[in-house]
CSV table of C-alpha atoms and ligand atoms in Angstrom, one decimal:
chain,number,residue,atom,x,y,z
A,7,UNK,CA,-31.1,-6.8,-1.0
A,8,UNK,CA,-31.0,-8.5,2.8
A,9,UNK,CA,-29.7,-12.1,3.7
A,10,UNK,CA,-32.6,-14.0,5.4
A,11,UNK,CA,-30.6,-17.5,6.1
A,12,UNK,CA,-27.3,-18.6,4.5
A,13,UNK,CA,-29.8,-20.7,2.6
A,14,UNK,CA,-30.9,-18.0,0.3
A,15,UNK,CA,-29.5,-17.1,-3.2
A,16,UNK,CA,-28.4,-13.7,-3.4
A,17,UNK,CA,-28.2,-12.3,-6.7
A,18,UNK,CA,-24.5,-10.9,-7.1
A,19,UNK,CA,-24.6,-10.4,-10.8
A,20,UNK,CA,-23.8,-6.9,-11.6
A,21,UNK,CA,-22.3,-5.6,-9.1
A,22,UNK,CA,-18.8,-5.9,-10.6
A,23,UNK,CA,-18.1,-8.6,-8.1
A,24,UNK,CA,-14.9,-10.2,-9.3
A,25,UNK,CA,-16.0,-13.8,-8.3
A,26,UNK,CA,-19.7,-13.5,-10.7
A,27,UNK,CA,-19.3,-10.5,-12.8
A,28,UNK,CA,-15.4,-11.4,-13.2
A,29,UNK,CA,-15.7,-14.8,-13.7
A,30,UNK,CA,-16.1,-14.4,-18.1
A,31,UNK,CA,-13.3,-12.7,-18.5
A,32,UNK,CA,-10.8,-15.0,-16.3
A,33,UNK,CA,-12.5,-18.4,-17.6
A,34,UNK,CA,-13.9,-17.2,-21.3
A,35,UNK,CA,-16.8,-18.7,-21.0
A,36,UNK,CA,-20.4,-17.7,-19.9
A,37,UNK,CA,-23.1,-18.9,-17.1
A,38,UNK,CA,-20.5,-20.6,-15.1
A,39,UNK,CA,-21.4,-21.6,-11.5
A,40,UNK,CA,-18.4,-19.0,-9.7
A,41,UNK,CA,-16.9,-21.0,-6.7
A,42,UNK,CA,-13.6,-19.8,-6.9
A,43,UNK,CA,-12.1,-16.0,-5.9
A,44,UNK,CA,-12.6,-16.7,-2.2
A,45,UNK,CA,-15.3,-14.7,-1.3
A,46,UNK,CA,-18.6,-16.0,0.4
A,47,UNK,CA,-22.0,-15.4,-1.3
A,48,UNK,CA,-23.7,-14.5,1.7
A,49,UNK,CA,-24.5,-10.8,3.7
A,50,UNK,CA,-22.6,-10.2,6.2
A,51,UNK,CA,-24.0,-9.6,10.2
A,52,UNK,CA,-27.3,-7.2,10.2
A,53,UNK,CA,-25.3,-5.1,12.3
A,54,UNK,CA,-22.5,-4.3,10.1
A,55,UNK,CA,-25.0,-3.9,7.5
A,56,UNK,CA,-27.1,-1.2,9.7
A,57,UNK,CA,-23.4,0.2,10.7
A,58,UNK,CA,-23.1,0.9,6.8
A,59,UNK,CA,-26.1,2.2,5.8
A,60,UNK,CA,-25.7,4.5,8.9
A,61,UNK,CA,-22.4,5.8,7.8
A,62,UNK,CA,-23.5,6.2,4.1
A,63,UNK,CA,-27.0,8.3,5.1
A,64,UNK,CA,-24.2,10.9,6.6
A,65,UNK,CA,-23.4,11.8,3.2
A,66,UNK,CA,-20.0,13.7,3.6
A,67,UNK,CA,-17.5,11.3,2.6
A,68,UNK,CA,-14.1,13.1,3.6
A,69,UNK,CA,-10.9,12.1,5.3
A,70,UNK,CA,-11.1,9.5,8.4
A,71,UNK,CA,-9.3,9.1,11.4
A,72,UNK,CA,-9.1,5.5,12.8
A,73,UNK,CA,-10.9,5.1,15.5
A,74,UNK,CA,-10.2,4.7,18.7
A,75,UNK,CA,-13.5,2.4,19.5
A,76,UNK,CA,-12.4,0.2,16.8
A,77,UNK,CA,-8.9,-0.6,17.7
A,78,UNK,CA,-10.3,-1.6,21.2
A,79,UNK,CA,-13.0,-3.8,19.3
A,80,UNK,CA,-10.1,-5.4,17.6
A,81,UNK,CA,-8.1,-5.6,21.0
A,82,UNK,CA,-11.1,-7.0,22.2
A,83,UNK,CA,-11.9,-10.0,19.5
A,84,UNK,CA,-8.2,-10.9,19.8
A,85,UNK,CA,-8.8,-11.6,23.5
A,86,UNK,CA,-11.9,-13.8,23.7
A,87,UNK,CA,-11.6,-14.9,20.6
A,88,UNK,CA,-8.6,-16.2,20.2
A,89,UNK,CA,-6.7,-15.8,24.1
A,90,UNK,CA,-4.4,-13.4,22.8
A,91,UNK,CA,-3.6,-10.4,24.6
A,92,UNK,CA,-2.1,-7.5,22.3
A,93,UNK,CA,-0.5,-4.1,23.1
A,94,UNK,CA,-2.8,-0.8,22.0
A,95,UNK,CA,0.8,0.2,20.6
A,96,UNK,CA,1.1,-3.1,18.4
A,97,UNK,CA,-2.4,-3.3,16.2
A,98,UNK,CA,-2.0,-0.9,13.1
A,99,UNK,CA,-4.5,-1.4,9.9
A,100,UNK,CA,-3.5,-2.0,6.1
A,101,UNK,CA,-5.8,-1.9,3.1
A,102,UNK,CA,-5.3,-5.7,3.0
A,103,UNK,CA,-3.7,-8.6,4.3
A,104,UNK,CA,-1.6,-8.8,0.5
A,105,UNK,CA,-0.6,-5.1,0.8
A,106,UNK,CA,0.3,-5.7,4.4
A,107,UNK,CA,2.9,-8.5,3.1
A,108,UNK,CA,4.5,-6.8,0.3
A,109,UNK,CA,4.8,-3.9,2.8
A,110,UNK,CA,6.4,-5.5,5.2
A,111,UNK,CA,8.9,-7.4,2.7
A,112,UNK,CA,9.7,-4.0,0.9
A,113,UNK,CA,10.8,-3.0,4.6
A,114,UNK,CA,12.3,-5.5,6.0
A,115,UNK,CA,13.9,-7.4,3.0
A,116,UNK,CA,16.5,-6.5,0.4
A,117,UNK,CA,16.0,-7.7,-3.8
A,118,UNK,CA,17.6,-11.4,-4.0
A,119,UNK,CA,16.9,-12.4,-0.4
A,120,UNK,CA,15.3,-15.9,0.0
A,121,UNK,CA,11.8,-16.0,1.8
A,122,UNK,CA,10.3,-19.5,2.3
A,123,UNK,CA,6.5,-20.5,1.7
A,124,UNK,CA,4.6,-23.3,2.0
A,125,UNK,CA,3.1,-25.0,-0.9
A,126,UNK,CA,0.2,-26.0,-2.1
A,127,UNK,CA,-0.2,-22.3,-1.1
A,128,UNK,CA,-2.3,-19.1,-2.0
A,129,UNK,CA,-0.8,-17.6,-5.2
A,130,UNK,CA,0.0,-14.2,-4.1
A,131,UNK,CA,2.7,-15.8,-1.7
A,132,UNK,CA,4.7,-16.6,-4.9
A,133,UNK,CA,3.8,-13.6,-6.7
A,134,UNK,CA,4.7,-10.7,-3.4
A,135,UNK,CA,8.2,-12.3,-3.4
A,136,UNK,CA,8.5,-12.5,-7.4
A,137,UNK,CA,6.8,-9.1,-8.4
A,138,UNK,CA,9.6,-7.7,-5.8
A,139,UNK,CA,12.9,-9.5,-7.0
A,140,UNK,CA,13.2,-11.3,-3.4
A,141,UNK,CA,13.7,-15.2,-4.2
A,142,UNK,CA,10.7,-17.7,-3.2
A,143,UNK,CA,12.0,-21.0,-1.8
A,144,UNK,CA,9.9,-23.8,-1.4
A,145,UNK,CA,8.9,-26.0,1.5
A,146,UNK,CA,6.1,-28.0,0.0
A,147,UNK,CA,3.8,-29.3,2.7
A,148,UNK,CA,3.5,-33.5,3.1
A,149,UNK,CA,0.5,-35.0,1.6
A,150,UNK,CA,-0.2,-38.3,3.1
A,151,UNK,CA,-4.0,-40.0,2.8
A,152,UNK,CA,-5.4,-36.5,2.3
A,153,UNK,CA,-3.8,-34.7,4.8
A,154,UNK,CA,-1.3,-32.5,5.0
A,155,UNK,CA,1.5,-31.6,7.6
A,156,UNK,CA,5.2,-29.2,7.3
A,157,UNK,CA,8.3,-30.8,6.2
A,158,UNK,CA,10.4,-29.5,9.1
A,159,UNK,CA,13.5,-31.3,8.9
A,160,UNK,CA,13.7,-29.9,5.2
A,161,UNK,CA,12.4,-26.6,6.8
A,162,UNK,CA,15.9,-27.0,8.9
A,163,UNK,CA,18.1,-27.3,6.0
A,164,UNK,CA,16.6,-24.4,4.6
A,165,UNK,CA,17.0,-22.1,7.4
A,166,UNK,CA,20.4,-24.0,8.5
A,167,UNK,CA,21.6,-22.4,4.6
A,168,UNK,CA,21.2,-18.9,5.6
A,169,UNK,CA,17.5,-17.9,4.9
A,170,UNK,CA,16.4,-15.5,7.1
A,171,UNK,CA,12.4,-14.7,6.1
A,172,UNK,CA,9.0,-17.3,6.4
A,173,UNK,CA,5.3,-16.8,5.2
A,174,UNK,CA,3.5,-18.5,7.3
A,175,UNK,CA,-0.4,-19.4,6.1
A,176,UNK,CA,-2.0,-20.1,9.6
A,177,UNK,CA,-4.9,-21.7,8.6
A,178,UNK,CA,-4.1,-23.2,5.7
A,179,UNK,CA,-5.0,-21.8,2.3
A,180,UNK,CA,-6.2,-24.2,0.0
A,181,UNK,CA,-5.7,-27.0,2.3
A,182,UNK,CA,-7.7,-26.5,5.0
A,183,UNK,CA,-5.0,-27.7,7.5
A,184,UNK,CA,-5.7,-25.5,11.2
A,185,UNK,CA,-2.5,-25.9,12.6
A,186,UNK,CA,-2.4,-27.6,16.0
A,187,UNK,CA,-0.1,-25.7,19.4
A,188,UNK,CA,2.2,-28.5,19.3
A,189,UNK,CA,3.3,-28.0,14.9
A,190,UNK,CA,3.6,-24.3,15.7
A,191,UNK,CA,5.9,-24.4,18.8
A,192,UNK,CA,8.0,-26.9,16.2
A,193,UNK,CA,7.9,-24.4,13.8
A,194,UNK,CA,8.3,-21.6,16.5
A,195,UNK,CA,11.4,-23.4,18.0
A,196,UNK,CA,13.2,-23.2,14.1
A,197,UNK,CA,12.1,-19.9,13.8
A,198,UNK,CA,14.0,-18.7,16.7
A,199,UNK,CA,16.7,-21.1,16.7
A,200,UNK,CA,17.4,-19.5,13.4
A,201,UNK,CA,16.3,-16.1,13.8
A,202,UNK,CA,14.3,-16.6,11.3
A,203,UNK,CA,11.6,-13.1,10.7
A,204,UNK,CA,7.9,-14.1,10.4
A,205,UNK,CA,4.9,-12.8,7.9
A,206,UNK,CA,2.3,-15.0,9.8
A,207,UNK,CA,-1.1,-14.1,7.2
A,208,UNK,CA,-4.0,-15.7,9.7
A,209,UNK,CA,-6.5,-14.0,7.9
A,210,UNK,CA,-8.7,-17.3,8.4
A,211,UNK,CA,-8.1,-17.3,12.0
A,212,UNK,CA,-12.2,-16.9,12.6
A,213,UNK,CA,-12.8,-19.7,10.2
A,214,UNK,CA,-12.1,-22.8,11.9
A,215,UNK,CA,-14.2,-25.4,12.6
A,216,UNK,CA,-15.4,-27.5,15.6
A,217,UNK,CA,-12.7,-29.4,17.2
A,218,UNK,CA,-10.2,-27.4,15.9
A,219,UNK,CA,-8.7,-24.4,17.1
A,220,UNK,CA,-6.2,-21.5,15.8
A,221,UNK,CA,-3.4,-20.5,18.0
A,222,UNK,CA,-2.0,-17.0,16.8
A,223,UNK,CA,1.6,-18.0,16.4
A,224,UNK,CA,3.0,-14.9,18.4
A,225,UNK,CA,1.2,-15.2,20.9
A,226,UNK,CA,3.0,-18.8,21.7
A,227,UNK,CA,5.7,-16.9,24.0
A,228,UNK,CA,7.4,-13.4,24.0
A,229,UNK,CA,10.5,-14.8,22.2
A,230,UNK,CA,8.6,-16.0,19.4
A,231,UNK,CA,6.6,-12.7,19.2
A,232,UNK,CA,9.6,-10.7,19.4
A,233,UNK,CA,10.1,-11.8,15.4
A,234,UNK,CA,6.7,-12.3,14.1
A,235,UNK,CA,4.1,-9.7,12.3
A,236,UNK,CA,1.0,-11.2,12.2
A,237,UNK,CA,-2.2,-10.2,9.9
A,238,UNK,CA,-5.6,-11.0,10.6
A,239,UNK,CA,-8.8,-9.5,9.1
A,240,UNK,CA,-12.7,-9.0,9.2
A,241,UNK,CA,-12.7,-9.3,5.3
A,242,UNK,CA,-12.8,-13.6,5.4
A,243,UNK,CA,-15.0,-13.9,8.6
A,244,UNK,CA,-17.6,-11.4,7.8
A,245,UNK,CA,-17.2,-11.4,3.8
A,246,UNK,CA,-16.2,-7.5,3.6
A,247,UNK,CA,-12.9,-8.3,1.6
A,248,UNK,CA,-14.1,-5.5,-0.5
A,249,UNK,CA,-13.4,-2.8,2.1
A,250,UNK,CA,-10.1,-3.4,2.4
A,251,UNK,CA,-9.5,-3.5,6.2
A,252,UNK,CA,-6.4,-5.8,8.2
A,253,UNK,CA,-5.2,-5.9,10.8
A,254,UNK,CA,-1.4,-5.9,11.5
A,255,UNK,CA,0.2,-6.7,14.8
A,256,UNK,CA,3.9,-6.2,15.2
A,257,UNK,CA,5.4,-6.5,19.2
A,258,UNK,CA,8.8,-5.9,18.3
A,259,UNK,CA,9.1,-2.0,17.7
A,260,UNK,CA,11.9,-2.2,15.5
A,261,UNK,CA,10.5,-4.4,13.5
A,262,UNK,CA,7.1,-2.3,13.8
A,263,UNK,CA,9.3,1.0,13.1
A,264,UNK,CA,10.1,-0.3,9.7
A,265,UNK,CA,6.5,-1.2,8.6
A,266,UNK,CA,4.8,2.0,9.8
A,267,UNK,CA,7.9,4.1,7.7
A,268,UNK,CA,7.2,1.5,4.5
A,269,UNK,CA,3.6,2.3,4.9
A,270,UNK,CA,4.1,6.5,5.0
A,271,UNK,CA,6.8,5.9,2.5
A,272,UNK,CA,4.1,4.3,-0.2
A,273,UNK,CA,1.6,6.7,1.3
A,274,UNK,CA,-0.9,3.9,3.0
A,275,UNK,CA,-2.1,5.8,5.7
A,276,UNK,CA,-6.0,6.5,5.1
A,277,UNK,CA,-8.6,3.8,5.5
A,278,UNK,CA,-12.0,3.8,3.5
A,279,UNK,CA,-14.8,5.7,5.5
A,280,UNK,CA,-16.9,2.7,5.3
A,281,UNK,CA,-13.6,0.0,6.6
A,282,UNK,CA,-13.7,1.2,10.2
A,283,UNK,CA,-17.7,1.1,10.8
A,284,UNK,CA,-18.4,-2.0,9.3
A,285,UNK,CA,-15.1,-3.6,11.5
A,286,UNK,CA,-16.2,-2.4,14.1
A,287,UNK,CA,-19.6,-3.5,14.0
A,288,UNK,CA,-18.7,-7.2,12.9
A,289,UNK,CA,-16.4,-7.5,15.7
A,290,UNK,CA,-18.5,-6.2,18.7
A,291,UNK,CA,-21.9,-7.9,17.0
A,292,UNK,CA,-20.9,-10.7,14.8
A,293,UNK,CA,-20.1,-13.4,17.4
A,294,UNK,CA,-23.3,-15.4,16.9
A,295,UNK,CA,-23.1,-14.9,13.3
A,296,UNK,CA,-20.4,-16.2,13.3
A,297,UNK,CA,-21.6,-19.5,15.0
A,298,UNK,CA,-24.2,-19.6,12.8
A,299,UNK,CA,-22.0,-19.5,9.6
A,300,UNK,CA,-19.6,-21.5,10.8
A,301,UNK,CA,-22.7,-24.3,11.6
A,302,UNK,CA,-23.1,-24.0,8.1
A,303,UNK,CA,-19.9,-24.4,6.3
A,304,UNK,CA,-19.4,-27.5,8.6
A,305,UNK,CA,-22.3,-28.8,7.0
A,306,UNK,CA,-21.6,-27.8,3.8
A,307,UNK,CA,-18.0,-29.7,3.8
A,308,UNK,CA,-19.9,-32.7,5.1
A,309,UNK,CA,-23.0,-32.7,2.6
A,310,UNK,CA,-20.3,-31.8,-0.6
A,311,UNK,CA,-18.1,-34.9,0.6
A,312,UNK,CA,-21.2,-37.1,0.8
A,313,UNK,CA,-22.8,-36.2,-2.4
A,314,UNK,CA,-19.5,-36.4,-4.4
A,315,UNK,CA,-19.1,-39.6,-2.8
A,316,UNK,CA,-22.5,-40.5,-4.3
A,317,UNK,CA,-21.0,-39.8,-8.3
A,318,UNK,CA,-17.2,-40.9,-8.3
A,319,UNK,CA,-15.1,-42.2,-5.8
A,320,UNK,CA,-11.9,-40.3,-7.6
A,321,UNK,CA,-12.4,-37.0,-6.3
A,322,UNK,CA,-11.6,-36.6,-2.9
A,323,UNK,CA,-12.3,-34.1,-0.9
A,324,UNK,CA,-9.0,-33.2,1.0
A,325,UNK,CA,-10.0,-33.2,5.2
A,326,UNK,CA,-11.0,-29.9,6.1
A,327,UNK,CA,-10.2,-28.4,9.9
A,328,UNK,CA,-11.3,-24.7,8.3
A,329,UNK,CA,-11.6,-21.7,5.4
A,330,UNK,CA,-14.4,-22.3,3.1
A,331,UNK,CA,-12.3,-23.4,0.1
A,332,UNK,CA,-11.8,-26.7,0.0
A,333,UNK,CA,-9.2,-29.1,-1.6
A,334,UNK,CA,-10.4,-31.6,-4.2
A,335,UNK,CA,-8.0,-34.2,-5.1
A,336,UNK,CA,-8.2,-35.0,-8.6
A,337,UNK,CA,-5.5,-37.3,-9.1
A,338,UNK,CA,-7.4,-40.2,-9.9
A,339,UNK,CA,-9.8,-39.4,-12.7
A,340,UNK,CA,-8.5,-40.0,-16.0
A,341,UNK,CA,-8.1,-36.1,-17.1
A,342,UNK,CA,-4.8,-35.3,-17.5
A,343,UNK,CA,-3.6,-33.0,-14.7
A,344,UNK,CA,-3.3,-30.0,-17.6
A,345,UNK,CA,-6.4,-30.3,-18.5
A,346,UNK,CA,-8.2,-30.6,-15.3
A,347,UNK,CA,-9.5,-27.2,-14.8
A,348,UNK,CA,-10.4,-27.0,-18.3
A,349,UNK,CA,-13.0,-30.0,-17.9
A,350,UNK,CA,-14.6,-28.4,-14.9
A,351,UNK,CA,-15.2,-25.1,-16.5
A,352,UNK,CA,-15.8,-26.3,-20.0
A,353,UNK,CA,-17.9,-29.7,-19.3
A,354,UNK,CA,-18.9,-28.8,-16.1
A,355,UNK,CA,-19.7,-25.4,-15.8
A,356,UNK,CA,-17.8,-24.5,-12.8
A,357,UNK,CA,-15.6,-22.2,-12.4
A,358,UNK,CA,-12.9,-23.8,-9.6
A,359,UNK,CA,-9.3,-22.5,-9.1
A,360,UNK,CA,-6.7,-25.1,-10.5
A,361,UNK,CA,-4.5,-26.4,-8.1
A,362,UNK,CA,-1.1,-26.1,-10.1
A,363,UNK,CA,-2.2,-22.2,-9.4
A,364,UNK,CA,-0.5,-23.0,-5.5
A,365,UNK,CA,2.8,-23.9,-7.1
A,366,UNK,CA,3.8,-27.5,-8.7
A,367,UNK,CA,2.5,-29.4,-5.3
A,368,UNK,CA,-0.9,-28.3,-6.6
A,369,UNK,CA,-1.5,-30.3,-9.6
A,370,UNK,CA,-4.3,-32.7,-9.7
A,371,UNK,CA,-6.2,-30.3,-7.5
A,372,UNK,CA,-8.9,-28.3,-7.4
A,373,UNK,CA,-10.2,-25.3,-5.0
A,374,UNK,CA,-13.6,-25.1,-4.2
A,375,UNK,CA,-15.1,-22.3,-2.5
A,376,UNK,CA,-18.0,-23.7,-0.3
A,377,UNK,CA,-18.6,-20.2,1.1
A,378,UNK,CA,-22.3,-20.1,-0.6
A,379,UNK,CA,-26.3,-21.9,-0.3
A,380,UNK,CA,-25.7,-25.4,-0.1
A,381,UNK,CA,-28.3,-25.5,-3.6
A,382,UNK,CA,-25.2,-24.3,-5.2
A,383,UNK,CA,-23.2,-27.2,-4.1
A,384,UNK,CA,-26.2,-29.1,-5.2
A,385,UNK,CA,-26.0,-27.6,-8.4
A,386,UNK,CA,-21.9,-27.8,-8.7
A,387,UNK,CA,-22.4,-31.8,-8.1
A,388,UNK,CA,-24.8,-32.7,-10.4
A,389,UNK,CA,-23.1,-30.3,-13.1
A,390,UNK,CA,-19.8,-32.7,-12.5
A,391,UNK,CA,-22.2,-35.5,-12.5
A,392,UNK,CA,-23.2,-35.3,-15.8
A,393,UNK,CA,-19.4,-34.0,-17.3
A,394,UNK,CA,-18.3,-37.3,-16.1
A,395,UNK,CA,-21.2,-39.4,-17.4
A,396,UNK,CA,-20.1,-37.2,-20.9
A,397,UNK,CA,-16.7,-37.7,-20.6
A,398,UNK,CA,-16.8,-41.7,-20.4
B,255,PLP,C1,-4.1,-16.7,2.9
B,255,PLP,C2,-4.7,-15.5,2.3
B,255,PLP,N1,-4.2,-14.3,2.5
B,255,PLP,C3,-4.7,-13.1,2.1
B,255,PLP,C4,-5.8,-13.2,1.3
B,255,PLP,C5,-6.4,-11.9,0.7
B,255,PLP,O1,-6.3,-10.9,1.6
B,255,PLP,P1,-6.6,-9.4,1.2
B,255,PLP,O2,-7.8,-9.4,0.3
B,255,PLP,O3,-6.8,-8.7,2.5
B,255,PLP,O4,-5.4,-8.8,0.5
B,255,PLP,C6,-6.5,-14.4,1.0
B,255,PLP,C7,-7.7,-14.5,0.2
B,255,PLP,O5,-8.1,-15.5,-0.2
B,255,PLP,C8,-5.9,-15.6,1.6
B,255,PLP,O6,-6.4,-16.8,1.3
């Protein structure tokens, strides 16, 4: 199965896809439209593809090293892409951009320290600190007419009572915020102020759309960098999430020195033979790609806006700068917040991440994932069409 256009339905059903094939289990219910797990229905660049099928037609599957071609590829994408020049010595890979975080606050945190997030805010943030016995304090981003900025004076108080750790999500996960130069060196200026350590997941770095641009918070001076560790990944730009491939960038070596020993202490030091090829090839080949997709979820935001805006006027859809979830506000419609999700699975047919999901800031929301043929979106719209016509 090949990708002609981002146009065309691929069928992912049983392939023991989490976001299809999963989708049962997690909602109970069958034949539901899957836009949730974040994951994009659509092949990723021919080249990685090619890059793939190459490697598998080898047929010995043993031990890798990690290349050196694809750490300069990486170097490389970091550079044009995003003006960010990075030390050879800095870039090391983990299985994934969660792993990465737990790793690096098994290392360089002790059980009962405070770390602070960012709500609305992608679940695993919560769960890293909780699963670990650190403490999760919360920083819960301003909503104001559908758009959200950081609380920093509160962010002030916080750090100005001792905490010493900050996830950072840079973009935004779910709500679509693309943080500008001048909210980072804010943020930036607290962080060393209060020497304050950084986990700065930019996993949707790539994903950002016209008019908007991601700044990778270390690279906004040398001071900053010295406390940041920053992880960016192929897995949301090219849709290879199940290869498990990041990429970590630590400056400072001491803090780098107790990620790499956390790593060899929980023994996370092979890649996937398949990881490396397909990186590599998306970032060397995928730029135009990359254009192309990013055409499309532009258009897809705009044509999801203006067809829900055709049904109801009480489901907005939160502005979006980048990522291809997107951040429906809910508040309005007569559903009570609880039972929100339950009416878009059950009436509707969709399967959508509830918003109370990203911590109490989240309810009366809804994530959509756009990342798919805008027919599905189609589809999704009159679905919720008609549950609302029902529910009346
Ligand atoms: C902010 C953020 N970080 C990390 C991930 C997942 O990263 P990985 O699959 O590499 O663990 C996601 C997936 O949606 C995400 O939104």
């Amino acid at each position: 199965m090949g990708c002609k256009s981002f146009d065309q339905i691929v069928d992912r059903r049983n392939t023991q896809c989490v976001k299809w094939d999963g989708a049962t289990e997690v909602f109970g219910k069958e034949d539901l439209l899957p836009m949730w797990v974040a994951d994009m229905d659509f092949c990723p660049p021919q080249a990685v593809v090619e890059a793939v099928k190459a490697r598998a037609a080898h047929g010995i599957y043993g031990y890798e090293i990690k290349p050196a071609s694809l750490h300069e590829a990486v170097l490389n994408w970091l550079k044009t892409r995003h003006n960010w020049v990075v030390d050879p010595s800095w870039l090391s890979y983990s299985p994934g951009v969660v792993s990465g975080l737990a790793t690096a606050i098994l290392a360089l945190t002790e059980p009962g320290d405070r770390i602070v997030i960012q709500p609305p805010v992608y679940p695993p943030f919560f769960a890293v600190g909780d699963q670990n016995d650190r403490v999760i304090v919360e920083n819960p981003l301003i909503e104001e007419n559908g758009r959200y900025t950081m609380n920093l004076p509160e962010l002030e108080e916080i750090f100005r009572s001792g905490v010493k750790f900050f996830v950072l999500c840079s973009p935004h996960n779910p709500v679509g915020r693309v943080w500008t130069r001048s909210e980072l060196l804010a943020l930036a200026e607290l962080f060393v102020k209060y020497e304050v350590t950084v986990l700065s997941d930019e996993i949707w770095s790539d994903l950002v759309f016209p008019g908007h641009k991601h700044t990778p918070l270390a690279s906004l001076s040398p001071e900053i960098a010295d406390r940041v560790i920053t992880f960016m990944a192929p897995s949301k730009t090219f849709n290879l999430a199940g290869l498990y491939l990041s990429d970590v960038i630590i400056p400072n070596q001491g803090l780098r020195d107790r990620f790499t020993n956390q790593m060899e202490r929980t023994a996370q030091v092979h890649l996937n033979v398949f990881a490396p090829v397909a990186a590599e090839a998306a970032y060397r080949e995928g730029q135009e790609w990359l254009g192309e997709l990013l055409t499309y979820l532009t258009e897809n935001v705009a044509f999801l806006k203006s067809e829900l805006a055709k049904i109801t006027s009480k489901i907005r859809v939160v502005q979006s700068e980048g990522t291809f979830v997107v951040w429906l506000d809910c508040r309005e419609l007569d559903i009570p917040a609880e039972e929100l999700n339950k009416f878009f699975v059950e009436k509707a047919g969709i399967a959508l991440n509830d918003g109370a999901m990203f911590g109490s800031a989240g309810v009366g929301f809804q994530r959509m994932n756009i990342g798919c043929p805008r027919s599905v979106i189609k589809d999704a719209v009159e679905r919720i069409a008609k549950a609302l016509q029902d529910h009346k």
